[in-house]
Coordinates of C-alpha atoms and ligand atoms in Angstrom, one line a residue:
Chain M
T1 CA -15.5 -6.9 -15.7
L2 CA -13.5 -9.5 -17.6
S3 CA -11.2 -8.2 -20.3
K4 CA -9.8 -10.2 -23.1
G5 CA -7.4 -12.4 -21.1
F6 CA -10.2 -14.0 -19.2
K7 CA -12.6 -13.9 -22.1
N8 CA -10.2 -16.3 -23.7
I9 CA -10.4 -18.6 -20.8
K10 CA -14.2 -18.4 -20.7
N11 CA -14.3 -19.3 -24.4
K12 CA -12.0 -22.2 -23.9
L13 CA -13.9 -23.7 -21.1
Q14 CA -17.4 -23.0 -22.5
G15 CA -19.6 -26.0 -23.3
L16 CA -17.5 -28.4 -21.3
E17 CA -19.4 -30.7 -19.0
E18 CA -16.8 -30.5 -16.3
L19 CA -13.3 -29.4 -15.4
N20 CA -10.6 -32.1 -15.5
E21 CA -6.8 -31.7 -15.0
R22 CA -6.0 -31.3 -18.7
V23 CA -8.5 -28.6 -19.1
I24 CA -7.4 -26.8 -15.9
D25 CA -3.7 -27.0 -17.0
D26 CA -4.6 -25.5 -20.3
A27 CA -6.6 -22.6 -18.7
L28 CA -3.8 -22.0 -16.3
Q29 CA -1.4 -21.3 -19.2
D30 CA -3.7 -18.4 -20.1
V31 CA -3.8 -17.2 -16.5
K32 CA 0.0 -17.4 -16.3
R33 CA 0.3 -15.2 -19.4
S34 CA -2.2 -12.7 -18.2
L35 CA -0.6 -12.3 -14.8
L36 CA 2.9 -11.9 -16.2
E37 CA 1.5 -9.3 -18.6
A38 CA 0.1 -7.6 -15.6
D39 CA 3.6 -7.5 -14.0
V40 CA 2.9 -10.0 -11.2
A41 CA 6.3 -11.4 -10.1
F42 CA 7.3 -14.6 -11.8
D43 CA 7.6 -16.6 -8.6
V44 CA 4.3 -15.2 -7.3
V45 CA 2.6 -16.3 -10.5
K46 CA 3.9 -19.8 -10.0
K47 CA 2.5 -19.9 -6.5
F48 CA -0.8 -18.5 -7.6
L49 CA -1.2 -21.1 -10.3
R50 CA -0.5 -23.9 -7.8
N51 CA -3.1 -22.6 -5.4
V52 CA -5.7 -22.2 -8.1
K53 CA -5.0 -25.6 -9.6
E54 CA -5.4 -27.2 -6.1
K55 CA -8.7 -25.5 -5.5
A56 CA -10.0 -26.2 -9.0
M57 CA -9.1 -29.9 -8.8
G58 CA -10.7 -30.0 -5.3
E59 CA -13.8 -28.3 -6.7
T60 CA -14.2 -30.8 -9.6
V61 CA -14.0 -33.7 -7.2
R62 CA -16.5 -32.1 -4.9
V63 CA -18.9 -31.1 -7.7
K64 CA -18.7 -34.6 -9.3
V65 CA -19.5 -36.3 -6.0
K66 CA -22.3 -34.0 -5.1
H67 CA -24.1 -34.1 -8.4
K68 CA -23.7 -37.7 -9.3
D69 CA -26.2 -38.0 -12.1
K70 CA -27.6 -34.5 -12.2
K71 CA -26.3 -31.7 -14.5
I72 CA -23.6 -29.6 -12.8
K73 CA -25.2 -26.5 -11.5
I74 CA -22.4 -24.0 -11.9
K75 CA -20.9 -23.7 -15.4
P76 CA -17.3 -24.9 -15.3
E77 CA -15.9 -21.7 -16.7
D78 CA -17.6 -19.6 -14.2
M79 CA -16.4 -21.8 -11.4
F80 CA -12.8 -21.6 -12.6
I81 CA -12.9 -17.8 -13.0
K82 CA -14.5 -17.5 -9.6
I83 CA -11.7 -19.6 -8.0
C84 CA -9.1 -17.2 -9.7
E85 CA -10.8 -14.1 -8.5
D86 CA -11.4 -15.4 -5.0
E87 CA -7.8 -16.5 -4.7
L88 CA -6.6 -13.1 -5.8
V89 CA -8.9 -11.1 -3.5
N90 CA -7.8 -13.5 -0.7
L91 CA -4.1 -12.8 -1.3
L92 CA -4.6 -9.1 -1.7
G93 CA -6.7 -8.6 1.4
P94 CA -8.0 -8.1 4.0
V95 CA -8.7 -4.4 4.0
D96 CA -6.2 -2.7 6.4
A97 CA -5.8 1.0 6.3
S98 CA -5.1 1.2 10.0
L99 CA -2.5 3.6 11.5
K100 CA -0.7 2.8 14.7
I101 CA -1.5 5.8 16.9
N102 CA 0.6 6.9 19.8
E103 CA -1.6 7.8 22.8
Y104 CA 0.9 10.0 24.7
E105 CA 3.1 11.6 22.1
P106 CA 2.9 12.7 18.5
T107 CA 2.3 9.7 16.2
K108 CA 5.1 9.4 13.6
I109 CA 4.7 8.3 10.0
M110 CA 7.8 7.7 7.9
L111 CA 7.6 7.5 4.1
V112 CA 10.3 5.6 2.2
G113 CA 10.8 4.3 -1.3
L114 CA 12.6 4.5 -4.7
Q115 CA 13.2 7.7 -6.5
G116 CA 10.1 9.3 -8.0
S117 CA 7.6 6.9 -6.5
G118 CA 5.4 9.7 -5.1
K119 CA 6.6 10.1 -1.5
T120 CA 6.5 13.9 -1.2
T121 CA 3.1 14.1 -2.9
T122 CA 1.8 11.2 -0.6
A123 CA 3.1 13.1 2.5
G124 CA 0.7 15.9 1.5
K125 CA -2.2 13.5 0.8
M126 CA -1.7 11.7 4.1
A127 CA -1.7 15.1 5.9
K128 CA -4.9 16.1 4.1
L129 CA -6.6 12.8 5.0
L130 CA -5.6 13.1 8.7
M131 CA -6.8 16.7 8.9
K132 CA -10.1 15.6 7.4
N133 CA -10.3 13.3 10.4
G134 CA -9.6 16.1 12.8
K135 CA -5.9 15.5 13.4
S136 CA -3.2 18.2 13.4
V137 CA -0.1 17.4 11.3
L138 CA 3.5 18.5 11.0
L139 CA 5.4 17.8 7.7
V140 CA 9.1 17.1 7.9
A141 CA 11.4 17.7 4.9
A142 CA 14.0 14.9 5.5
D143 CA 15.1 15.0 1.8
V144 CA 18.2 17.3 1.8
Y145 CA 19.6 15.9 -1.5
R146 CA 17.1 16.5 -4.3
P147 CA 17.1 20.0 -5.8
A148 CA 14.1 22.0 -4.5
A149 CA 12.7 19.0 -2.5
I150 CA 12.3 21.2 0.6
E151 CA 10.6 23.8 -1.5
Q152 CA 8.3 21.2 -3.0
L153 CA 7.1 20.1 0.5
K154 CA 6.8 23.7 1.6
V155 CA 4.5 24.5 -1.3
I156 CA 2.4 21.4 -0.4
G157 CA 2.4 22.5 3.3
S158 CA 1.2 26.0 2.4
Q159 CA -1.6 24.5 0.1
L160 CA -2.8 22.6 3.2
G161 CA -2.1 25.2 5.9
V162 CA 0.3 22.8 7.5
D163 CA 3.7 23.7 9.0
V164 CA 6.8 22.2 7.4
V165 CA 10.0 21.5 9.4
A166 CA 13.1 21.9 7.2
K167 CA 16.8 22.7 7.4
E168 CA 19.0 22.9 4.3
G169 CA 22.1 20.7 4.5
E170 CA 21.3 19.3 7.9
N171 CA 21.6 15.6 8.7
P172 CA 18.2 14.0 8.0
V173 CA 18.3 12.0 11.2
K174 CA 18.7 15.2 13.2
I175 CA 15.9 16.9 11.2
C176 CA 13.5 14.1 12.1
K177 CA 14.5 14.1 15.8
D178 CA 14.2 17.9 16.1
A179 CA 10.8 17.8 14.4
I180 CA 9.4 15.5 17.1
E181 CA 10.4 18.1 19.7
V182 CA 8.6 20.8 17.6
A183 CA 5.5 18.6 17.4
K184 CA 5.5 18.1 21.2
E185 CA 5.9 21.8 21.8
K186 CA 3.1 22.7 19.5
N187 CA 0.9 19.7 20.6
I188 CA 0.6 18.3 17.1
D189 CA -1.0 14.9 16.7
V190 CA 0.9 13.4 13.7
V191 CA 4.4 14.0 12.3
I192 CA 5.1 12.8 8.7
F193 CA 8.8 12.3 7.6
D194 CA 9.2 12.7 3.8
T195 CA 12.6 11.0 3.1
A196 CA 14.7 11.2 -0.1
G197 CA 14.2 8.6 -2.8
R198 CA 16.9 6.0 -2.8
L199 CA 18.0 2.6 -4.2
A200 CA 17.6 -0.4 -1.9
I201 CA 21.2 -1.3 -2.8
D202 CA 22.6 2.1 -1.7
E203 CA 24.2 1.0 1.6
V204 CA 24.9 4.5 2.9
L205 CA 21.3 5.7 2.3
M206 CA 19.7 2.6 3.6
K207 CA 21.8 3.0 6.8
E208 CA 20.4 6.5 7.0
L209 CA 16.9 5.2 7.0
E210 CA 17.8 2.6 9.7
E211 CA 19.3 5.5 11.7
I212 CA 16.1 7.6 11.4
K213 CA 14.1 4.6 12.5
K214 CA 16.3 3.9 15.5
E215 CA 16.4 7.5 16.6
T216 CA 12.7 8.3 16.2
N217 CA 10.9 5.0 16.5
P218 CA 8.1 5.8 14.0
E219 CA 4.8 4.0 14.7
N220 CA 4.2 3.7 11.0
I221 CA 6.8 3.1 8.2
F222 CA 5.1 3.0 4.8
L223 CA 6.9 2.0 1.6
V224 CA 5.6 4.2 -1.2
C225 CA 5.7 2.2 -4.5
D226 CA 4.9 3.2 -8.1
A227 CA 2.1 0.9 -9.3
M228 CA 3.7 0.6 -12.7
I229 CA 6.8 -1.1 -11.3
G230 CA 7.6 -4.5 -12.9
Q231 CA 9.5 -7.5 -11.7
D232 CA 11.8 -5.4 -9.6
A233 CA 9.0 -5.0 -7.1
V234 CA 10.2 -8.2 -5.5
N235 CA 13.8 -7.1 -4.9
M236 CA 12.8 -3.6 -3.9
S237 CA 10.1 -4.5 -1.4
M238 CA 12.0 -7.3 0.2
A239 CA 15.1 -5.1 0.6
F240 CA 13.3 -2.2 2.2
D241 CA 11.3 -4.6 4.4
K242 CA 14.3 -6.6 5.5
R243 CA 16.1 -3.4 6.7
L244 CA 13.1 -1.5 8.1
D245 CA 10.3 -4.0 8.8
V246 CA 7.7 -1.8 7.1
D247 CA 4.1 -1.5 8.3
G248 CA 2.7 -1.5 4.9
F249 CA 2.6 -0.2 1.3
I250 CA 1.2 2.8 -0.4
M251 CA 0.7 2.2 -4.2
T252 CA 0.7 5.3 -6.3
K253 CA -0.3 6.4 -9.8
L254 CA -3.2 3.9 -10.0
D255 CA -5.1 6.5 -12.0
G256 CA -3.2 5.3 -15.0
D257 CA -3.8 2.1 -17.0
T258 CA -1.0 0.0 -15.4
R259 CA -2.5 -3.4 -14.5
G260 CA -0.7 -3.1 -11.1
G261 CA 0.5 -6.7 -10.6
A262 CA 3.1 -5.3 -8.3
I263 CA 0.4 -4.9 -5.7
L264 CA 0.1 -8.7 -5.5
S265 CA 3.9 -9.2 -5.6
V266 CA 4.8 -6.9 -2.8
K267 CA 2.1 -8.2 -0.5
E268 CA 3.0 -11.8 -1.2
V269 CA 6.7 -11.6 -0.7
T270 CA 6.6 -9.5 2.4
G271 CA 3.3 -10.3 4.0
K272 CA 2.7 -6.6 4.7
P273 CA -0.6 -5.0 3.7
I274 CA -1.4 -2.5 1.1
K275 CA -2.7 0.4 3.2
F276 CA -3.5 3.2 0.8
V277 CA -3.5 4.0 -2.9
G278 CA -2.7 7.2 -4.8
I279 CA -5.1 7.9 -7.7
G280 CA -4.1 11.2 -9.0
E281 CA -1.7 14.2 -8.6
S282 CA -3.9 16.4 -6.4
L283 CA -3.8 16.0 -2.6
D284 CA -7.4 14.7 -2.4
K285 CA -6.6 11.7 -4.7
F286 CA -5.9 9.3 -1.9
E287 CA -8.0 6.4 -0.5
E288 CA -7.8 3.2 1.5
F289 CA -6.9 0.1 -0.5
R290 CA -9.8 -2.2 -1.2
P291 CA -8.8 -5.5 -2.8
E292 CA -12.0 -6.2 -4.8
G293 CA -11.4 -3.2 -6.8
Y294 CA -8.1 -4.6 -8.1
A295 CA -8.6 -8.3 -8.6
S296 CA -10.1 -8.1 -12.1
R297 CA -7.7 -5.3 -13.1
I298 CA -4.7 -7.6 -12.3
L299 CA -6.3 -10.8 -13.6
G300 CA -7.3 -9.1 -16.9
Chain N
T1 CA 20.1 -37.7 -28.5
S2 CA 16.8 -37.4 -26.5
V3 CA 18.8 -36.8 -23.3
G4 CA 20.4 -33.7 -24.9
K5 CA 17.0 -32.4 -25.9
K6 CA 15.7 -32.7 -22.4
I7 CA 18.5 -30.7 -21.0
D8 CA 17.7 -27.9 -23.4
E9 CA 14.1 -27.7 -22.2
N10 CA 15.1 -27.1 -18.6
V11 CA 17.8 -24.7 -19.7
L12 CA 15.3 -22.9 -21.9
E13 CA 12.9 -22.5 -19.0
D14 CA 15.7 -21.1 -16.8
L15 CA 16.6 -18.5 -19.5
E16 CA 12.9 -17.8 -20.1
A17 CA 12.7 -16.9 -16.4
I18 CA 15.7 -14.6 -16.6
L19 CA 14.1 -12.7 -19.5
I20 CA 10.7 -12.4 -17.9
K21 CA 12.2 -11.3 -14.6
S22 CA 14.1 -8.5 -16.5
D23 CA 10.7 -7.1 -17.7
I24 CA 11.3 -8.1 -21.3
G25 CA 7.7 -9.3 -21.4
V26 CA 5.9 -12.5 -22.4
A27 CA 5.5 -11.9 -26.1
T28 CA 9.1 -10.8 -26.8
T29 CA 10.4 -13.5 -24.5
E30 CA 8.5 -16.2 -26.5
E31 CA 9.8 -14.9 -29.8
I32 CA 13.4 -14.8 -28.5
I33 CA 13.1 -18.4 -27.1
E34 CA 11.4 -19.6 -30.2
R35 CA 14.2 -18.3 -32.4
A36 CA 16.8 -19.8 -30.1
R37 CA 15.0 -23.1 -30.1
R38 CA 15.0 -23.3 -33.9
E39 CA 18.7 -22.4 -34.1
I40 CA 19.6 -25.1 -31.5
E41 CA 17.7 -27.7 -33.5
R42 CA 19.1 -26.6 -36.8
D43 CA 22.7 -26.6 -35.5
K44 CA 22.2 -29.6 -33.1
L45 CA 23.6 -27.5 -30.3
N46 CA 23.7 -29.0 -26.8
D47 CA 25.4 -26.7 -24.4
R48 CA 24.1 -23.9 -22.3
E49 CA 26.9 -21.5 -23.3
A50 CA 26.0 -21.7 -27.0
L51 CA 22.3 -21.2 -26.2
L52 CA 23.1 -18.2 -24.0
R53 CA 25.2 -16.7 -26.8
I54 CA 22.4 -17.1 -29.3
I55 CA 19.9 -15.4 -27.0
K56 CA 22.2 -12.5 -26.3
E57 CA 22.8 -12.1 -30.1
E58 CA 19.1 -12.1 -30.7
I59 CA 18.4 -9.4 -28.1
K60 CA 21.3 -7.3 -29.5
R61 CA 19.8 -7.7 -33.0
I62 CA 16.4 -6.4 -31.8
L63 CA 18.1 -3.4 -30.1
M64 CA 20.3 -2.5 -33.0
E65 CA 18.3 -3.4 -36.1
N66 CA 17.0 -0.6 -38.3
S67 CA 18.1 2.1 -36.0
E68 CA 20.0 4.8 -37.8
S69 CA 22.9 6.3 -35.9
V70 CA 22.1 7.3 -32.3
E71 CA 23.6 10.7 -33.1
S72 CA 20.8 13.1 -33.9
K73 CA 21.2 14.4 -37.3
E74 CA 23.3 17.5 -37.6
I75 CA 20.6 20.0 -38.0
D76 CA 21.4 23.3 -39.8
V77 CA 18.4 24.9 -38.1
K78 CA 19.1 26.8 -35.0
P79 CA 18.1 26.3 -32.2
Q80 CA 17.7 22.5 -32.1
V81 CA 14.6 22.0 -30.1
I82 CA 14.4 19.0 -27.8
F83 CA 11.2 18.0 -25.9
V84 CA 11.6 15.8 -22.9
V85 CA 8.3 13.9 -22.1
G86 CA 7.1 11.0 -20.0
V87 CA 4.9 9.9 -17.1
N88 CA 5.3 11.2 -13.6
G89 CA 8.5 10.8 -11.6
V90 CA 10.6 9.0 -14.3
G91 CA 13.5 11.4 -14.3
K92 CA 12.8 14.0 -17.0
T93 CA 14.0 17.1 -15.1
T94 CA 17.1 15.4 -13.8
T95 CA 17.9 14.1 -17.3
I96 CA 17.6 17.6 -18.7
G97 CA 20.2 18.7 -16.2
K98 CA 22.5 15.9 -17.3
L99 CA 21.9 16.4 -21.0
T100 CA 22.6 20.1 -20.7
Y101 CA 25.9 19.4 -19.0
A102 CA 26.9 16.9 -21.7
L103 CA 26.0 19.5 -24.4
S104 CA 27.9 22.3 -22.6
L105 CA 31.0 20.1 -22.6
E106 CA 30.6 20.1 -26.4
G107 CA 30.6 23.9 -26.3
K108 CA 26.9 24.1 -27.1
R109 CA 24.9 27.0 -25.7
V110 CA 21.8 25.6 -24.1
I111 CA 18.5 27.2 -23.0
V112 CA 16.2 25.2 -20.8
C113 CA 12.5 25.9 -20.9
A114 CA 10.5 25.5 -17.7
S115 CA 7.3 24.2 -19.2
D116 CA 6.2 22.2 -16.1
T117 CA 4.2 25.0 -14.7
F118 CA 2.0 22.7 -12.7
R119 CA 3.9 20.6 -10.2
A120 CA 5.0 22.1 -6.9
A121 CA 8.5 23.5 -7.1
A122 CA 9.1 22.1 -10.6
I123 CA 10.4 25.4 -11.9
E124 CA 12.7 25.8 -8.8
Q125 CA 14.0 22.3 -9.4
L126 CA 14.9 23.0 -13.0
E127 CA 16.5 26.3 -12.0
V128 CA 19.0 24.4 -9.8
W129 CA 19.9 22.2 -12.7
A130 CA 20.3 25.1 -15.1
K131 CA 22.7 26.8 -12.7
R132 CA 24.6 23.6 -12.1
S133 CA 24.9 22.7 -15.8
G134 CA 25.5 26.1 -17.2
A135 CA 22.3 26.7 -19.1
E136 CA 20.1 29.7 -19.2
I137 CA 16.5 29.2 -18.0
V138 CA 13.3 30.7 -19.4
K139 CA 10.4 30.5 -17.0
K140 CA 7.1 32.1 -16.2
S141 CA 5.0 32.1 -13.0
H142 CA 3.6 28.9 -11.6
G143 CA 0.3 28.0 -13.3
S144 CA 1.0 29.8 -16.6
D145 CA 0.5 28.2 -19.9
P146 CA 3.3 25.7 -20.7
A147 CA 3.0 26.7 -24.4
A148 CA 3.6 30.4 -23.5
V149 CA 6.9 29.5 -21.7
L150 CA 7.9 27.5 -24.8
Y151 CA 7.2 30.4 -27.1
D152 CA 9.3 32.7 -24.9
S153 CA 12.2 30.3 -24.8
L154 CA 12.2 29.9 -28.6
E155 CA 12.2 33.7 -28.8
M156 CA 15.0 34.0 -26.3
A157 CA 17.0 31.3 -28.2
K158 CA 16.8 33.2 -31.4
K159 CA 17.7 36.4 -29.7
K160 CA 20.7 34.9 -28.0
D161 CA 21.7 32.6 -30.8
A162 CA 21.5 29.5 -28.6
D163 CA 22.3 26.1 -30.1
V164 CA 19.8 24.0 -28.2
V165 CA 16.5 24.5 -26.4
I166 CA 15.5 21.7 -24.1
V167 CA 11.9 21.7 -22.9
D168 CA 11.0 20.3 -19.5
T169 CA 7.4 19.1 -19.5
A170 CA 5.1 18.1 -16.6
G171 CA 4.9 14.4 -15.9
R172 CA 1.7 13.1 -17.4
L173 CA 0.0 9.7 -17.5
H174 CA -0.6 8.9 -21.2
T175 CA -4.3 8.2 -20.3
K176 CA -5.0 11.8 -19.5
V177 CA -6.4 13.0 -22.8
N178 CA -6.2 16.8 -22.1
L179 CA -2.6 16.5 -21.0
M180 CA -1.6 14.6 -24.2
K181 CA -3.5 17.3 -26.2
E182 CA -1.3 19.9 -24.4
L183 CA 1.8 18.2 -25.8
E184 CA 0.3 18.2 -29.3
K185 CA -0.3 21.9 -29.0
M186 CA 3.3 22.5 -27.9
S187 CA 4.6 20.6 -30.9
R188 CA 2.5 22.8 -33.2
I189 CA 3.8 26.0 -31.6
A190 CA 7.4 24.8 -31.8
S191 CA 7.1 23.9 -35.5
K192 CA 5.6 27.3 -36.3
K193 CA 8.4 29.1 -34.5
V194 CA 11.4 27.0 -35.5
E195 CA 11.5 25.0 -38.8
G196 CA 11.2 21.3 -38.1
A197 CA 10.8 21.7 -34.4
P198 CA 10.7 19.7 -32.2
H199 CA 13.7 18.1 -33.7
E200 CA 14.0 15.6 -31.0
V201 CA 11.3 14.2 -28.6
L202 CA 12.9 12.2 -25.9
L203 CA 10.6 9.8 -24.0
V204 CA 11.9 9.0 -20.6
I205 CA 11.3 5.5 -19.3
D206 CA 12.1 4.4 -15.8
A207 CA 14.1 1.2 -15.8
T208 CA 11.8 -0.2 -13.0
T209 CA 8.7 0.1 -15.3
G210 CA 6.9 -3.1 -16.2
Q211 CA 4.7 -3.8 -19.2
N212 CA 2.9 -0.5 -18.9
G213 CA 6.1 1.0 -20.4
L214 CA 5.2 -0.4 -23.8
I215 CA 1.7 1.2 -23.6
Q216 CA 3.3 4.5 -22.5
A217 CA 5.7 4.4 -25.5
K218 CA 2.8 3.6 -27.9
S219 CA 0.7 6.5 -26.6
F220 CA 3.5 9.1 -26.6
L221 CA 4.6 8.0 -30.0
E222 CA 1.1 8.5 -31.4
K223 CA 0.3 11.7 -29.6
S224 CA 3.5 13.7 -29.4
G225 CA 5.9 11.8 -31.6
V226 CA 9.0 10.2 -30.0
T227 CA 12.4 10.2 -31.7
G228 CA 14.4 8.6 -28.9
I229 CA 14.2 6.9 -25.5
V230 CA 16.1 7.7 -22.4
V231 CA 16.0 4.8 -19.8
T232 CA 16.8 6.1 -16.3
K233 CA 17.6 4.5 -13.0
L234 CA 19.6 1.7 -14.5
D235 CA 22.0 2.0 -11.5
G236 CA 19.3 0.1 -9.5
T237 CA 18.5 -3.5 -9.5
A238 CA 15.9 -3.3 -12.3
K239 CA 17.1 -4.5 -15.7
G240 CA 15.0 -2.2 -17.9
G241 CA 14.0 -5.1 -20.2
I242 CA 10.8 -3.2 -21.3
I243 CA 13.0 -1.2 -23.7
V244 CA 13.6 -4.4 -25.7
S245 CA 9.9 -4.7 -26.3
I246 CA 9.6 -1.0 -27.0
K247 CA 12.4 -1.3 -29.6
R248 CA 11.0 -4.5 -31.1
E249 CA 7.4 -3.2 -31.5
L250 CA 7.9 0.5 -32.2
N251 CA 11.5 0.7 -33.4
I252 CA 12.3 3.8 -31.4
P253 CA 16.0 4.1 -30.8
I254 CA 17.3 4.1 -27.3
K255 CA 19.7 7.0 -27.0
W256 CA 20.7 7.7 -23.4
V257 CA 20.9 5.8 -20.1
G258 CA 20.6 7.4 -16.7
I259 CA 22.9 5.8 -14.1
G260 CA 22.5 8.0 -11.1
E261 CA 21.4 11.3 -9.7
K262 CA 24.4 13.4 -10.4
M263 CA 25.0 15.7 -13.4
E264 CA 27.6 13.3 -15.0
D265 CA 25.3 10.2 -14.6
L266 CA 24.2 10.0 -18.2
I267 CA 25.8 7.8 -20.8
R268 CA 25.0 6.9 -24.4
F269 CA 23.1 3.7 -24.8
D270 CA 25.3 0.7 -25.7
A271 CA 23.4 -2.5 -26.7
D272 CA 26.3 -4.8 -25.8
D273 CA 26.6 -3.5 -22.3
F274 CA 22.9 -3.5 -21.8
V275 CA 22.5 -7.2 -22.9
E276 CA 25.4 -8.3 -20.8
S277 CA 23.9 -6.7 -17.7
L278 CA 20.6 -8.5 -18.4
F279 CA 22.4 -11.8 -17.6
S280 CA 24.7 -10.6 -14.9
Ligands
LIG1 N1 -0.9 10.6 -11.7 C1 -0.4 10.5 -10.5 N2 0.8 11.1 -10.2 C2 1.3 11.0 -9.0 C3 0.7 10.3 -8.0 N3 1.5 10.4 -6.9 C4 2.5 11.2 -7.2 N4 2.4 11.6 -8.5 C5 3.3 12.4 -9.3 O1 4.5 11.6 -9.4 C6 5.6 12.5 -9.5 C7 6.7 12.2 -8.4 O2 6.1 12.5 -7.2 P1 7.0 13.0 -5.9 O3 6.1 13.1 -4.8 O4 7.9 14.1 -6.3 O5 7.9 11.6 -5.8 P2 9.0 11.3 -4.7 O6 8.9 9.9 -4.3 O7 8.9 12.3 -3.6 O8 10.3 11.6 -5.5 P3 11.8 11.7 -4.9 O9 11.7 12.5 -3.7 O10 12.6 12.3 -6.0 O11 12.2 10.2 -4.7 C8 5.0 13.9 -9.4 O12 4.8 14.4 -10.7 C9 3.7 13.7 -8.7 O13 2.8 14.7 -9.0 C10 -0.6 9.6 -8.2 O14 -1.2 8.9 -7.4 N5 -1.0 9.7 -9.5
LIG2 N1 19.1 6.5 -9.1 C1 18.7 7.3 -10.1 N2 17.8 8.2 -9.8 C2 17.4 9.0 -10.8 C3 17.8 8.9 -12.1 N3 17.2 9.9 -12.9 C4 16.4 10.6 -12.0 N4 16.5 10.1 -10.8 C5 15.8 10.5 -9.6 O1 14.4 10.3 -9.8 C6 13.7 11.3 -9.0 C7 12.7 11.9 -10.0 O2 13.4 12.7 -10.9 P1 12.7 14.0 -11.7 O3 13.8 14.5 -12.6 O4 12.1 14.9 -10.7 O5 11.6 13.2 -12.5 P2 10.5 13.9 -13.4 O6 10.2 12.9 -14.5 O7 11.0 15.2 -13.9 O8 9.3 14.0 -12.4 P3 7.9 14.8 -12.6 O9 8.3 16.1 -13.2 O10 7.4 15.0 -11.3 O11 7.1 14.0 -13.5 C8 14.7 12.2 -8.4 O12 14.9 11.8 -7.1 C9 15.9 12.0 -9.3 O13 17.1 12.3 -8.6 C10 18.8 7.9 -12.4 O14 19.3 7.7 -13.5 N5 19.2 7.1 -11.4
LIG3 MG1 10.3 13.5 -2.8
LIG4 MG1 10.0 17.1 -13.7

C-alpha cells in the first residue's frame, strides 16, 4: 500500500547493509515532506520524526548486537518503514468508538465544529447507527442561525422516521433543555444536539456552547471535523477542546482523496480519540474509526 | 561574515515554519525560501526585516503575476452566466447570496438557479438568500435534474431580461466521476443556450483547506473549467495559504474573499492585505 513518498524511501535505503544515523536522517527528510504534504501539523511532524528516529536508532543497535556476524534478517528499508507505520498506528489508536451511556435518563450527544464540517449530516448518520442498534433517537435543531438549517434536519429526520425538536428564533440553550424533557416524556434513549457551525474565536458563540454544556450535561461531546482541513486543525481542535473538554472527534468527507493528516494532528494535540468517520453524503456512510486503515494513507 | 550567515539559517527556518503553518505547502514554500536565500546572498543582506520583506514581495508576485484584471470582462452577452462550484460545505450557497447582494448594489438584475436538487433543504436555503439579496429564484422539485433547472433559469433570464444568472450547484468531491460529468453536461447546456456561457466559473475554496485544495482546483479546472477562486471563511484563524499554491501552479485568479456569514461579508481579493495577514 505504499505510494510514491514511501517508494522513494524504500529506493533510497535499498541495498544498504544496515541503517546508520546519516541514512536515517536522510530518510526522515522524505518522511517529513510526505507528512507535511498530507497536512499533518508542523509540530506534530517534528515530534513524529523524533520518535521514529529514536526507535530506528534503537533498532539498528539491537539488530547489530543480535546478528554479530550473520546477515541482518530484516531488510533495513522494511524495518524503517515498519517503524514509521507502527508509530503512526500507535499514535492514531487505539480503536475507541464507545459512547457514554446514561443508565437512567436519555443519553445526550452534542455535535460541535466549524462551519460546513458536516455536523447536521452526521447527526442523521449517528441517529441511523443508533437505531440500527435498537436505540430510539430524538434529533434537536439547535442551529437557529443558518438559513433552512432547521428544515435540513427535519428532512433528515423524516428520511429516518425520527422526531426533530425545533423552534425558530428560540435560544439554542433553551431548545436543548426543552428537548431533554421531550425525550424523557417519550421515553427516548438518545438525544442528539445539532449545533450551528462557528469559529473557535467567536467568543459569543463559544460561550453559547459552554452554556449548552452546563445546562444539559451531555454525556458525549463530539467535534465534527472536515478531514481536508490543513494546519488550522491544531488551533481549531485545541480551542474547542479547551472550552468544552470534548469526548472525541468525528472526521468527515474521508470518501475523497484528502490524505487526512489532520486525523493525526487533532489526536496528538488533544489526546482525544477519533471515534467515527464519515465516508459519504448518505446517512449510511458512517463507521467507527480504525487506525490501520489510515496509516498508509497519511504516510503516503 | 559566517556569524551573519548562521543567523539567516535560523531565521529562514522560522519563516519556513510560518509559511508551512499557513498551508502554503512544501513545494511552494521551498521555492519561496530558495528565491529569498539567493537574494540575501546576492545583496549580502543580514537582517530579518529585509528577509521578511523579500518573502512578502515574492508571495505577492506569485499572487498578482499574469492575472488579468479581477474584473470579469464586460460581456455584451446577456445574461452573464456564473457557475459556483466546489466540494461539500465550503460556502457556495452563502457566497451566492453575498454575490447577488453585491451585484444588486450595482443595479444588476440577478436570477439565482437552484441546481442543487440533491442535498436536504438546499433549495430552501437558496430561497432565503434570494429573498434577502433581492434576486429571483428559479427552482424545481427536490431530486429533479440540475440541468433542467439550469435550462429553465436561462429561459427565465432571457424572458425577464436579467443581467446575471448565478447557478448554485451541489457540493461534490472532485473524485466522484459521475458528479464531475454532471458539471460538464451543465456547461454544455449553458453554452448552447447562451453564447459563451458559462462566462464565469467560480471555484469556492474553504480557507481551512490543506493541500487537498490544490488537487480540488486541478480537478475542477480540468473538468468544469474555473475562471476564478473565491476563498471563504478567512474570518477564522486559517490563513488560506493553499491559494498561493493554486495560483502558482494553475494561474487561476483569486477574485473574492468570504469574511463572515452575513450578506455583506464578501470583499474583493487584495494581495497586499492577504500577504500581510499571513504574517500577522
Ligand atoms: N462526501 C461527503 N460529504 C459529506 C460528508 N459529511 C457531510 N457531507 C456534506 O458536507 C456538506 C456540509 O454538511 P452539513 O451537514 O450541512 O455541515 P454542517 O457542519 O452542519 O454545516 P453548518 O451547519 O453550516 O456548520 C453537505 O453537502 C453534506 O452532504 C461525508 O462524509 N462525505
Ligand atoms: N465564518 C464564515 N462562515 C462561512 C463563510 N462562508 C460560508 N460560511 C458558512 O459555511 C457553512 C456552509 O455554507 P454553505 O453556503 O451551505 O456551503 P455550500 O458549499 O453551499 O455547502 P453544500 O451545498 O452542502 O456543499 C454555513 O454555515 C455558512 O454560513 C465565511 O466566509 N465565513
Ligand atoms: Mg448544520
Ligand atoms: Mg450549497
